Short mmCIF file of N, CA and C in Angstrom, two decimals:
data_model
loop_
_atom_site.label_atom_id
_atom_site.label_comp_id
_atom_site.label_asym_id
_atom_site.label_seq_id
_atom_site.Cartn_x
_atom_site.Cartn_y
_atom_site.Cartn_z
N MET A 1 0.78 -1.01 0.00
CA MET A 1 0.03 -0.04 -0.09
C MET A 1 0.45 1.36 -0.32
N LEU A 2 2.08 1.01 0.75
CA LEU A 2 2.88 2.20 0.66
C LEU A 2 3.52 2.70 -0.33
N LYS A 3 3.85 1.68 -0.89
CA LYS A 3 4.19 1.60 -2.85
C LYS A 3 3.33 2.46 -3.72
N GLU A 4 1.94 1.97 -3.52
CA GLU A 4 0.91 2.77 -3.97
C GLU A 4 0.39 3.92 -3.56
N ILE A 5 0.67 4.61 -2.20
CA ILE A 5 1.21 5.91 -2.26
C ILE A 5 1.76 6.48 -2.84
N PHE A 6 2.93 6.35 -2.89
CA PHE A 6 4.11 7.28 -3.77
C PHE A 6 3.92 6.97 -5.36
N GLU A 7 3.00 6.25 -5.67
CA GLU A 7 2.64 6.14 -7.18
C GLU A 7 1.75 7.55 -7.53
N GLN A 8 1.18 7.97 -6.55
CA GLN A 8 0.00 8.95 -7.15
C GLN A 8 0.46 9.85 -7.43
N PRO A 9 1.84 10.66 -7.90
CA PRO A 9 2.25 11.82 -8.84
C PRO A 9 1.94 11.39 -10.06
N GLU A 10 2.60 9.71 -10.31
CA GLU A 10 2.39 9.38 -11.40
C GLU A 10 0.97 8.91 -11.97
N SER A 11 0.18 8.27 -11.35
CA SER A 11 -1.08 7.93 -11.87
C SER A 11 -1.72 9.08 -11.38
N LEU A 12 -1.63 10.10 -11.01
CA LEU A 12 -2.16 11.89 -11.38
C LEU A 12 -1.69 12.44 -12.63
N ASN A 13 -0.47 11.97 -12.90
CA ASN A 13 0.18 12.41 -14.36
C ASN A 13 -0.41 11.86 -15.36
N ASN A 14 -0.72 10.34 -14.96
CA ASN A 14 -1.22 9.66 -16.26
C ASN A 14 -2.78 9.91 -16.67
N THR A 15 -3.91 10.32 -15.09
CA THR A 15 -4.96 10.54 -15.63
C THR A 15 -4.81 12.09 -16.31
N LEU A 16 -4.46 12.92 -16.19
CA LEU A 16 -4.36 14.15 -16.76
C LEU A 16 -3.84 14.59 -18.28
N ARG A 17 -3.08 13.43 -18.43
CA ARG A 17 -2.27 13.63 -19.67
C ARG A 17 -3.26 13.78 -20.60
N GLY A 18 -2.93 14.95 -21.57
CA GLY A 18 -3.40 15.45 -22.73
C GLY A 18 -5.17 15.70 -22.47
N ARG A 19 -5.76 16.22 -21.52
CA ARG A 19 -6.81 16.36 -21.10
C ARG A 19 -6.98 17.85 -20.95
N ILE A 20 -5.61 18.30 -20.26
CA ILE A 20 -6.24 19.98 -20.53
C ILE A 20 -5.23 20.50 -21.35
N LYS A 21 -6.15 21.30 -22.27
CA LYS A 21 -5.79 22.01 -23.72
C LYS A 21 -5.74 23.84 -23.64
N GLY A 22 -5.18 24.33 -23.20
CA GLY A 22 -5.42 25.72 -22.70
C GLY A 22 -6.52 25.93 -21.64
N ARG A 23 -7.31 26.44 -22.35
CA ARG A 23 -8.37 26.70 -20.91
C ARG A 23 -9.53 25.61 -21.48
N ARG A 24 -9.43 24.48 -22.07
CA ARG A 24 -10.53 23.55 -21.94
C ARG A 24 -9.94 22.18 -21.45
N ILE A 25 -11.13 21.47 -21.44
CA ILE A 25 -10.49 19.87 -20.82
C ILE A 25 -11.54 19.16 -22.18
N ILE A 26 -10.49 18.14 -22.62
CA ILE A 26 -10.43 17.05 -23.49
C ILE A 26 -10.88 16.32 -23.09
N LEU A 27 -11.98 15.67 -23.39
CA LEU A 27 -12.69 14.53 -22.74
C LEU A 27 -13.19 13.37 -24.14
N SER A 28 -13.18 12.73 -24.40
CA SER A 28 -13.86 11.71 -25.54
C SER A 28 -14.91 11.08 -25.14
N LEU A 29 -16.18 12.02 -25.16
CA LEU A 29 -17.27 11.68 -24.49
C LEU A 29 -18.22 11.73 -25.52
N ASN A 30 -19.46 11.17 -25.93
CA ASN A 30 -19.86 11.28 -27.11
C ASN A 30 -22.05 11.55 -26.65
N PHE A 31 -21.86 12.67 -25.85
CA PHE A 31 -22.83 13.14 -25.38
C PHE A 31 -23.48 14.47 -25.72
N ASN A 32 -24.91 14.77 -25.84
CA ASN A 32 -25.04 16.01 -26.16
C ASN A 32 -25.39 16.42 -24.43
N PHE A 33 -24.27 17.00 -23.80
CA PHE A 33 -24.43 17.20 -22.22
C PHE A 33 -25.19 18.81 -21.99
N LYS A 34 -26.26 19.05 -22.87
CA LYS A 34 -26.97 20.53 -22.46
C LYS A 34 -27.98 19.85 -22.61
N GLN A 35 -28.32 18.46 -22.85
CA GLN A 35 -29.68 17.70 -22.73
C GLN A 35 -29.89 17.10 -20.84
N ILE A 36 -28.78 17.32 -20.30
CA ILE A 36 -28.77 16.56 -19.31
C ILE A 36 -29.26 16.97 -17.93
N ASN A 37 -30.15 16.75 -17.41
CA ASN A 37 -30.59 17.50 -16.60
C ASN A 37 -30.54 17.09 -15.14
N LYS A 38 -30.09 15.49 -14.59
CA LYS A 38 -29.61 15.08 -13.68
C LYS A 38 -28.51 14.31 -13.80
N ILE A 39 -27.76 13.74 -13.22
CA ILE A 39 -26.62 12.99 -12.76
C ILE A 39 -26.81 12.09 -11.53
N THR A 40 -26.36 10.87 -11.72
CA THR A 40 -26.18 9.86 -10.93
C THR A 40 -24.84 9.56 -10.76
N LEU A 41 -24.46 9.33 -9.82
CA LEU A 41 -23.03 8.48 -9.42
C LEU A 41 -23.23 6.94 -8.55
N VAL A 42 -23.12 6.25 -9.21
CA VAL A 42 -22.79 4.89 -8.96
C VAL A 42 -21.85 4.25 -8.32
N ALA A 43 -21.75 3.75 -7.67
CA ALA A 43 -20.35 3.21 -7.14
C ALA A 43 -20.27 2.27 -5.98
N CYS A 44 -19.24 1.31 -5.74
CA CYS A 44 -18.94 1.28 -4.23
C CYS A 44 -17.88 1.23 -3.13
N GLY A 45 -17.62 0.98 -2.00
CA GLY A 45 -16.19 1.05 -1.34
C GLY A 45 -15.73 2.58 -1.71
N THR A 46 -14.41 2.69 -1.89
CA THR A 46 -13.54 3.74 -2.02
C THR A 46 -13.85 4.64 -3.18
N SER A 47 -14.41 3.57 -4.04
CA SER A 47 -15.47 4.50 -5.35
C SER A 47 -16.44 5.53 -5.02
N TRP A 48 -17.03 4.66 -3.69
CA TRP A 48 -18.09 5.58 -3.48
C TRP A 48 -17.92 7.14 -2.81
N HIS A 49 -16.88 7.19 -2.09
CA HIS A 49 -16.73 7.73 -1.54
C HIS A 49 -15.95 9.09 -3.17
N SER A 50 -15.29 8.93 -3.66
CA SER A 50 -15.10 9.68 -4.80
C SER A 50 -15.73 9.98 -5.05
N ALA A 51 -17.37 9.23 -5.37
CA ALA A 51 -18.51 9.98 -5.84
C ALA A 51 -19.05 10.69 -5.06
N LEU A 52 -18.67 10.75 -3.83
CA LEU A 52 -19.38 11.76 -2.76
C LEU A 52 -18.76 13.34 -3.31
N ILE A 53 -16.98 13.10 -3.26
CA ILE A 53 -16.50 14.48 -3.84
C ILE A 53 -16.66 15.11 -5.26
N GLY A 54 -16.92 13.96 -5.82
CA GLY A 54 -17.44 14.29 -7.67
C GLY A 54 -18.77 15.38 -7.15
N LYS A 55 -19.67 14.51 -6.21
CA LYS A 55 -21.19 15.42 -6.37
C LYS A 55 -20.85 16.53 -6.27
N HIS A 56 -20.04 17.35 -5.48
CA HIS A 56 -19.85 18.27 -5.33
C HIS A 56 -19.41 18.97 -6.17
N TYR A 57 -18.02 18.32 -7.23
CA TYR A 57 -17.77 19.39 -8.39
C TYR A 57 -18.21 19.25 -9.24
N ILE A 58 -19.36 19.04 -9.62
CA ILE A 58 -20.77 18.17 -10.50
C ILE A 58 -21.58 19.08 -10.35
N GLU A 59 -22.03 19.96 -9.06
CA GLU A 59 -23.17 20.58 -8.22
C GLU A 59 -22.24 22.07 -8.62
N LYS A 60 -21.33 22.06 -7.71
CA LYS A 60 -20.79 23.55 -7.81
C LYS A 60 -20.00 24.28 -9.03
N ILE A 61 -19.37 23.08 -9.90
CA ILE A 61 -18.62 24.08 -11.04
C ILE A 61 -19.40 23.90 -12.77
N ALA A 62 -20.24 22.73 -12.42
CA ALA A 62 -20.96 22.48 -13.65
C ALA A 62 -22.57 23.09 -13.94
N LYS A 63 -23.11 23.07 -12.13
CA LYS A 63 -24.57 23.36 -11.73
C LYS A 63 -25.36 22.72 -12.43
N ILE A 64 -25.24 21.04 -12.53
CA ILE A 64 -26.36 20.46 -12.60
C ILE A 64 -26.73 19.60 -11.43
N PRO A 65 -27.66 19.33 -11.14
CA PRO A 65 -28.19 18.58 -9.72
C PRO A 65 -27.28 16.76 -9.87
N CYS A 66 -26.90 16.71 -8.97
CA CYS A 66 -26.53 15.69 -9.05
C CYS A 66 -26.34 14.29 -7.51
N GLU A 67 -26.93 13.13 -7.94
CA GLU A 67 -26.71 12.32 -6.75
C GLU A 67 -25.65 11.21 -6.46
N VAL A 68 -25.89 11.17 -4.92
CA VAL A 68 -24.72 9.62 -5.59
C VAL A 68 -25.61 8.45 -4.59
N ASP A 69 -25.09 7.43 -4.94
CA ASP A 69 -26.01 5.93 -4.75
C ASP A 69 -24.93 4.59 -4.65
N TYR A 70 -25.28 4.42 -3.64
CA TYR A 70 -24.22 2.82 -3.52
C TYR A 70 -25.05 2.12 -4.46
N ALA A 71 -24.33 1.07 -5.55
CA ALA A 71 -24.48 0.72 -6.61
C ALA A 71 -25.24 -0.64 -5.77
N SER A 72 -24.83 -1.13 -4.88
CA SER A 72 -25.81 -2.34 -4.38
C SER A 72 -27.29 -1.69 -3.90
N GLU A 73 -27.27 -0.44 -4.12
CA GLU A 73 -29.08 -0.24 -3.60
C GLU A 73 -29.44 0.15 -4.76
N PHE A 74 -28.60 0.52 -5.44
CA PHE A 74 -29.43 1.66 -7.12
C PHE A 74 -30.49 0.37 -7.48
N ARG A 75 -30.05 -0.81 -7.46
CA ARG A 75 -31.49 -1.53 -8.95
C ARG A 75 -32.62 -1.84 -7.85
N TYR A 76 -32.43 -1.82 -6.72
CA TYR A 76 -33.82 -2.25 -5.65
C TYR A 76 -34.76 -0.51 -5.35
N ARG A 77 -34.20 0.49 -5.85
CA ARG A 77 -34.87 1.31 -5.07
C ARG A 77 -35.73 2.04 -6.90
N SER A 78 -36.63 2.18 -6.57
CA SER A 78 -37.82 2.68 -7.61
C SER A 78 -37.29 4.20 -8.03
N HIS A 79 -36.40 4.71 -8.74
CA HIS A 79 -36.25 5.83 -9.68
C HIS A 79 -37.00 6.02 -10.37
N ILE A 80 -36.74 7.57 -10.50
CA ILE A 80 -37.46 8.10 -11.21
C ILE A 80 -36.61 8.90 -12.56
N LEU A 81 -36.02 8.02 -13.32
CA LEU A 81 -35.41 8.17 -14.25
C LEU A 81 -35.60 8.76 -15.52
N SER A 82 -35.16 9.47 -16.27
CA SER A 82 -35.90 9.80 -17.94
C SER A 82 -34.62 10.16 -18.65
N GLU A 83 -34.98 10.31 -19.88
CA GLU A 83 -33.99 10.12 -21.17
C GLU A 83 -32.73 11.24 -20.58
N LYS A 84 -33.30 12.42 -20.29
CA LYS A 84 -32.07 13.47 -19.50
C LYS A 84 -31.19 13.22 -18.60
N ASP A 85 -31.34 12.09 -17.95
CA ASP A 85 -30.21 11.36 -16.89
C ASP A 85 -29.35 10.59 -17.58
N LEU A 86 -28.27 10.89 -16.45
CA LEU A 86 -26.89 10.45 -17.23
C LEU A 86 -26.35 9.35 -15.91
N ILE A 87 -26.56 8.41 -16.19
CA ILE A 87 -25.50 7.76 -14.74
C ILE A 87 -24.46 7.02 -14.99
N ILE A 88 -23.73 7.53 -14.01
CA ILE A 88 -22.12 7.34 -13.82
C ILE A 88 -21.44 6.48 -13.35
N ALA A 89 -21.16 5.14 -13.78
CA ALA A 89 -20.44 4.15 -12.73
C ALA A 89 -18.88 4.50 -12.26
N ILE A 90 -18.50 4.34 -11.37
CA ILE A 90 -17.37 4.76 -10.44
C ILE A 90 -16.61 3.18 -10.14
N SER A 91 -15.53 3.02 -11.02
CA SER A 91 -15.10 1.64 -10.73
C SER A 91 -14.01 1.36 -10.63
N GLN A 92 -12.70 0.87 -9.79
CA GLN A 92 -11.37 0.72 -9.97
C GLN A 92 -11.06 -0.61 -11.22
N SER A 93 -11.85 -1.43 -10.86
CA SER A 93 -11.83 -2.56 -11.81
C SER A 93 -12.18 -2.56 -12.97
N GLY A 94 -13.13 -1.93 -12.63
CA GLY A 94 -14.24 -2.05 -14.16
C GLY A 94 -15.03 -3.59 -14.09
N GLU A 95 -15.09 -3.89 -13.05
CA GLU A 95 -15.39 -5.35 -12.78
C GLU A 95 -16.67 -5.25 -11.63
N THR A 96 -16.47 -4.61 -10.91
CA THR A 96 -17.33 -4.32 -9.44
C THR A 96 -19.05 -5.01 -9.68
N ALA A 97 -19.36 -5.90 -9.45
CA ALA A 97 -20.77 -6.66 -10.13
C ALA A 97 -21.93 -5.94 -9.66
N ASP A 98 -21.73 -5.07 -8.25
CA ASP A 98 -22.89 -3.73 -8.42
C ASP A 98 -23.06 -2.88 -9.22
N THR A 99 -21.89 -2.82 -8.85
CA THR A 99 -21.93 -1.19 -10.25
C THR A 99 -22.14 -1.53 -11.60
N LEU A 100 -21.68 -2.61 -12.21
CA LEU A 100 -22.23 -3.25 -13.48
C LEU A 100 -23.61 -3.67 -13.61
N ALA A 101 -24.26 -3.98 -12.18
CA ALA A 101 -25.34 -4.38 -12.25
C ALA A 101 -26.56 -3.25 -12.31
N ALA A 102 -25.66 -2.02 -11.56
CA ALA A 102 -26.66 -0.81 -11.73
C ALA A 102 -26.97 -0.15 -13.42
N ILE A 103 -25.50 -0.14 -13.95
CA ILE A 103 -25.32 -0.04 -15.42
C ILE A 103 -26.48 -0.44 -16.24
N LYS A 104 -26.45 -1.93 -15.98
CA LYS A 104 -26.99 -2.65 -16.80
C LYS A 104 -28.81 -1.94 -16.52
N GLU A 105 -29.46 -2.13 -15.28
CA GLU A 105 -30.37 -1.48 -15.18
C GLU A 105 -30.71 -0.20 -15.73
N ALA A 106 -29.69 0.86 -15.44
CA ALA A 106 -30.05 2.09 -16.13
C ALA A 106 -29.99 1.91 -17.92
N LYS A 107 -29.58 0.99 -18.04
CA LYS A 107 -29.44 0.85 -19.67
C LYS A 107 -31.05 0.19 -20.15
N LEU A 108 -31.34 -1.01 -19.14
CA LEU A 108 -33.32 -0.97 -19.32
C LEU A 108 -33.88 0.26 -19.48
N LYS A 109 -33.75 0.95 -18.20
CA LYS A 109 -34.66 2.00 -18.58
C LYS A 109 -34.51 3.08 -19.52
N ASN A 110 -33.79 3.01 -20.58
CA ASN A 110 -32.97 3.90 -21.83
C ASN A 110 -32.28 4.83 -21.55
N VAL A 111 -31.50 4.95 -20.23
CA VAL A 111 -30.70 6.23 -19.56
C VAL A 111 -29.39 6.04 -20.43
N ARG A 112 -29.04 7.23 -20.06
CA ARG A 112 -27.19 6.98 -20.79
C ARG A 112 -26.54 6.55 -19.91
N THR A 113 -25.23 6.11 -19.92
CA THR A 113 -24.12 5.72 -19.01
C THR A 113 -22.91 6.37 -19.65
N MET A 114 -22.53 6.29 -18.27
CA MET A 114 -20.72 6.46 -18.71
C MET A 114 -20.02 5.94 -17.65
N GLY A 115 -18.99 5.40 -17.82
CA GLY A 115 -17.64 4.76 -17.00
C GLY A 115 -16.73 5.87 -16.49
N ILE A 116 -16.24 5.49 -15.54
CA ILE A 116 -15.00 6.23 -14.73
C ILE A 116 -14.37 4.77 -14.43
N VAL A 117 -13.50 4.44 -15.51
CA VAL A 117 -12.34 3.17 -14.70
C VAL A 117 -10.95 3.29 -14.88
N ASN A 118 -10.74 1.94 -14.56
CA ASN A 118 -8.99 2.06 -14.46
C ASN A 118 -8.60 1.07 -15.58
N VAL A 119 -9.67 0.05 -15.38
CA VAL A 119 -8.59 -0.99 -16.19
C VAL A 119 -9.57 -0.98 -17.74
N VAL A 120 -8.85 -0.98 -19.36
CA VAL A 120 -9.46 -0.76 -20.33
C VAL A 120 -9.85 -2.41 -20.70
N GLY A 121 -11.42 -1.71 -21.43
CA GLY A 121 -11.59 -3.18 -21.87
C GLY A 121 -12.49 -4.08 -20.45
N SER A 122 -12.29 -3.32 -19.46
CA SER A 122 -13.32 -3.79 -18.57
C SER A 122 -14.76 -4.54 -18.77
N SER A 123 -15.45 -5.08 -17.97
CA SER A 123 -17.07 -5.19 -18.21
C SER A 123 -17.74 -3.95 -18.15
N ILE A 124 -17.66 -2.96 -17.10
CA ILE A 124 -18.05 -1.92 -17.30
C ILE A 124 -17.83 -0.78 -18.28
N ALA A 125 -16.19 -0.62 -18.42
CA ALA A 125 -15.86 -0.06 -19.75
C ALA A 125 -16.75 -0.46 -21.57
N ARG A 126 -17.19 -1.54 -21.27
CA ARG A 126 -17.87 -2.75 -22.31
C ARG A 126 -18.74 -2.21 -22.45
N GLU A 127 -19.76 -1.88 -21.43
CA GLU A 127 -20.85 -1.61 -21.38
C GLU A 127 -21.59 -0.55 -21.60
N VAL A 128 -20.96 0.68 -20.71
CA VAL A 128 -21.45 2.18 -20.68
C VAL A 128 -21.54 2.58 -22.20
N ASP A 129 -22.13 3.69 -22.06
CA ASP A 129 -21.82 4.20 -23.67
C ASP A 129 -20.97 4.92 -24.07
N SER A 130 -20.07 5.71 -22.88
CA SER A 130 -18.86 6.54 -23.20
C SER A 130 -18.27 6.46 -21.59
N GLY A 131 -16.90 6.91 -21.67
CA GLY A 131 -16.11 7.11 -20.74
C GLY A 131 -14.98 7.44 -20.59
N ILE A 132 -14.38 7.59 -19.43
CA ILE A 132 -13.27 8.19 -18.91
C ILE A 132 -12.32 6.88 -18.01
N TYR A 133 -11.15 6.76 -18.64
CA TYR A 133 -10.28 5.59 -18.30
C TYR A 133 -9.19 6.78 -17.31
N LEU A 134 -8.89 5.98 -16.55
CA LEU A 134 -7.96 6.49 -15.71
C LEU A 134 -6.11 6.45 -15.73
N HIS A 135 -5.96 5.12 -16.69
CA HIS A 135 -4.77 4.79 -16.57
C HIS A 135 -3.74 5.19 -15.37
N ALA A 136 -4.28 4.72 -14.36
CA ALA A 136 -3.61 4.43 -12.64
C ALA A 136 -2.30 3.63 -12.60
N GLY A 137 -3.12 2.54 -13.35
CA GLY A 137 -2.02 1.39 -12.88
C GLY A 137 -2.53 0.52 -12.02
N PRO A 138 -2.04 -0.71 -11.79
CA PRO A 138 -2.90 -1.59 -11.18
C PRO A 138 -2.96 -0.98 -9.42
N GLU A 139 -4.07 -1.33 -8.86
CA GLU A 139 -4.14 -1.19 -7.14
C GLU A 139 -4.17 -2.55 -6.60
N ILE A 140 -2.63 -2.73 -6.18
CA ILE A 140 -2.77 -4.46 -5.52
C ILE A 140 -2.99 -4.18 -4.12
N GLY A 141 -2.86 -3.29 -3.18
CA GLY A 141 -3.30 -3.12 -1.95
C GLY A 141 -4.77 -2.96 -1.75
N VAL A 142 -5.05 -3.50 -0.54
CA VAL A 142 -6.84 -3.51 -0.41
C VAL A 142 -7.21 -2.47 -0.24
N ALA A 143 -6.86 -1.12 0.58
CA ALA A 143 -7.18 0.05 0.57
C ALA A 143 -7.04 0.55 -0.69
N SER A 144 -7.68 1.30 -1.93
CA SER A 144 -7.45 1.93 -3.02
C SER A 144 -6.77 3.29 -2.57
N THR A 145 -5.36 3.84 -3.39
CA THR A 145 -5.21 4.74 -2.88
C THR A 145 -4.97 5.79 -4.02
N LYS A 146 -3.97 5.11 -5.17
CA LYS A 146 -3.92 5.91 -6.27
C LYS A 146 -5.10 5.94 -6.91
N ALA A 147 -6.06 5.01 -7.09
CA ALA A 147 -7.60 5.36 -8.12
C ALA A 147 -7.99 6.18 -7.65
N PHE A 148 -8.30 6.42 -6.38
CA PHE A 148 -9.67 6.75 -5.70
C PHE A 148 -8.65 8.23 -6.02
N THR A 149 -7.82 8.75 -5.81
CA THR A 149 -7.12 10.08 -6.23
C THR A 149 -6.95 10.52 -7.74
N SER A 150 -7.23 9.41 -8.39
CA SER A 150 -7.22 9.58 -9.86
C SER A 150 -8.54 9.91 -10.28
N GLN A 151 -9.95 8.93 -9.51
CA GLN A 151 -10.95 9.27 -9.84
C GLN A 151 -11.75 10.71 -9.23
N VAL A 152 -11.14 10.73 -8.21
CA VAL A 152 -11.50 12.38 -8.25
C VAL A 152 -11.05 13.63 -9.11
N ILE A 153 -9.87 13.16 -9.41
CA ILE A 153 -9.15 14.24 -10.64
C ILE A 153 -10.14 14.01 -11.62
N ALA A 154 -10.07 12.90 -12.12
CA ALA A 154 -11.03 12.55 -13.47
C ALA A 154 -12.56 13.26 -12.87
N LEU A 155 -13.51 12.96 -11.77
CA LEU A 155 -14.69 13.97 -11.54
C LEU A 155 -14.38 15.26 -11.67
N LEU A 156 -12.87 15.80 -11.37
CA LEU A 156 -12.75 17.36 -11.41
C LEU A 156 -12.89 17.94 -12.75
N LEU A 157 -12.51 17.05 -13.51
CA LEU A 157 -12.17 17.39 -14.72
C LEU A 157 -13.19 17.25 -15.51
N PHE A 158 -14.23 16.25 -15.22
CA PHE A 158 -15.58 16.24 -16.12
C PHE A 158 -16.29 17.10 -15.67
N ALA A 159 -16.06 17.68 -14.38
CA ALA A 159 -17.09 18.71 -14.00
C ALA A 159 -16.80 19.77 -14.99
N LEU A 160 -15.42 20.15 -14.87
CA LEU A 160 -14.72 21.74 -15.88
C LEU A 160 -15.32 21.24 -16.89
N TYR A 161 -15.15 19.97 -17.58
CA TYR A 161 -15.61 19.75 -19.09
C TYR A 161 -17.41 20.03 -19.22
N LEU A 162 -17.84 19.62 -18.38
CA LEU A 162 -19.40 20.16 -18.69
C LEU A 162 -19.76 21.79 -18.49
N LYS A 163 -18.69 22.35 -17.87
CA LYS A 163 -18.85 23.66 -17.95
C LYS A 163 -18.36 24.39 -18.88
N ASN A 164 -17.10 23.94 -19.74
CA ASN A 164 -16.89 23.95 -21.42
C ASN A 164 -17.72 23.95 -21.91
N LYS A 165 -18.73 22.78 -22.25
CA LYS A 165 -19.81 22.35 -22.94
C LYS A 165 -21.12 23.29 -22.62
N LYS A 166 -21.08 24.22 -21.84
CA LYS A 166 -22.25 25.21 -21.54
C LYS A 166 -21.54 26.00 -21.81
N GLY A 167 -20.38 26.61 -22.80
CA GLY A 167 -20.07 27.52 -23.34
C GLY A 167 -19.17 28.72 -22.12
N GLU A 168 -18.89 28.10 -21.45
CA GLU A 168 -18.43 29.07 -20.00
C GLU A 168 -16.98 28.65 -20.01
N GLU A 169 -16.08 30.15 -19.51
CA GLU A 169 -14.69 30.11 -19.66
C GLU A 169 -14.62 29.44 -18.57
N LEU A 170 -13.27 28.46 -18.42
CA LEU A 170 -12.78 28.04 -17.40
C LEU A 170 -11.30 28.89 -16.90
N ASP A 171 -11.04 28.91 -15.21
CA ASP A 171 -10.53 29.42 -14.62
C ASP A 171 -8.70 28.99 -15.28
N SER A 172 -7.75 29.81 -15.76
CA SER A 172 -6.88 29.55 -15.98
C SER A 172 -5.84 29.01 -14.71
N ASP A 173 -6.11 29.99 -13.86
CA ASP A 173 -5.29 29.34 -12.86
C ASP A 173 -5.43 28.17 -11.86
N LEU A 174 -7.20 28.15 -12.12
CA LEU A 174 -7.70 26.70 -11.86
C LEU A 174 -6.61 25.63 -12.13
N LEU A 175 -6.69 25.75 -13.83
CA LEU A 175 -6.13 24.74 -14.19
C LEU A 175 -4.60 24.56 -14.60
N GLU A 176 -3.81 25.46 -14.10
CA GLU A 176 -2.30 25.46 -14.01
C GLU A 176 -2.23 24.72 -12.83
N GLU A 177 -3.08 25.02 -11.50
CA GLU A 177 -3.02 24.49 -10.18
C GLU A 177 -3.43 22.71 -10.05
N ILE A 178 -4.39 22.29 -11.22
CA ILE A 178 -4.49 20.96 -11.66
C ILE A 178 -3.20 20.29 -11.90
N LYS A 179 -2.91 21.37 -12.68
CA LYS A 179 -1.80 20.62 -13.56
C LYS A 179 -0.56 20.54 -12.48
N GLU A 180 -0.39 20.93 -11.87
CA GLU A 180 0.81 21.16 -10.52
C GLU A 180 0.55 20.29 -9.63
N MET A 181 -0.51 19.51 -9.59
CA MET A 181 -0.81 18.97 -8.69
C MET A 181 -0.10 17.47 -8.11
N PRO A 182 -0.09 17.05 -9.44
CA PRO A 182 1.07 15.43 -9.17
C PRO A 182 2.34 15.99 -8.52
N MET A 183 3.24 17.25 -9.00
CA MET A 183 4.06 17.78 -8.67
C MET A 183 4.07 18.01 -7.12
N LYS A 184 3.55 18.86 -6.88
CA LYS A 184 3.27 19.29 -5.05
C LYS A 184 2.79 17.86 -4.51
N ILE A 185 2.26 16.71 -4.54
CA ILE A 185 1.68 15.79 -4.15
C ILE A 185 3.42 15.08 -4.13
N LYS A 186 4.21 14.86 -4.90
CA LYS A 186 5.70 14.28 -4.73
C LYS A 186 6.15 15.15 -3.63
N GLU A 187 6.28 16.35 -3.98
CA GLU A 187 6.90 17.23 -2.69
C GLU A 187 6.55 16.62 -1.65
N ILE A 188 5.44 16.43 -1.29
CA ILE A 188 5.25 16.28 0.14
C ILE A 188 5.42 14.75 0.34
N LEU A 189 5.19 13.63 -0.52
CA LEU A 189 5.35 12.25 -0.05
C LEU A 189 7.06 12.25 0.19
N ASN A 190 7.99 13.02 -0.65
CA ASN A 190 8.92 13.13 -0.39
C ASN A 190 9.90 13.35 1.05
N ASN A 191 8.79 14.43 1.81
CA ASN A 191 9.33 14.88 2.90
C ASN A 191 8.91 14.19 4.09
N ILE A 192 8.01 12.74 3.58
CA ILE A 192 7.99 12.07 4.67
C ILE A 192 8.73 11.18 5.38
#
């Protein structure tokens, strides 16, 4: 686990690579985000905790209502979902059974789906309509570290991307701070 904690600067660099260009966020997502009225983040475990942070980013930055749901409970609730909703599955492995089941439930209701996963070609990555790969590297420790911080940064990028899609300018100082974050984390870790 300690090894993976010290790998966070590299994993964050990998998540950020090529995604900030000038004052724009570059993500390969195939939705018309102007038609989204609500976002629901579904996840389990550590990914659920990153979703709680992501909710704040999406609501504060993108000004879109956002809910967080335990993936294990999602399919057992009576959801009021519409075609203007987006369900985002967050999973380090991309194989979390409950999160995958939540995506399948959303698709049965004709709701758009997106994934934020670490493993290319995973079940969730194949099942969703679109997604963001973390490129954080394998997570061996039981408690997720680098995947968690990469999920948090991916959710921040996603919120900024939505703001961009609404035609709003992004704060260049904030974007510079985001780009410098891996280096700052490395400095902190080197002083431990």
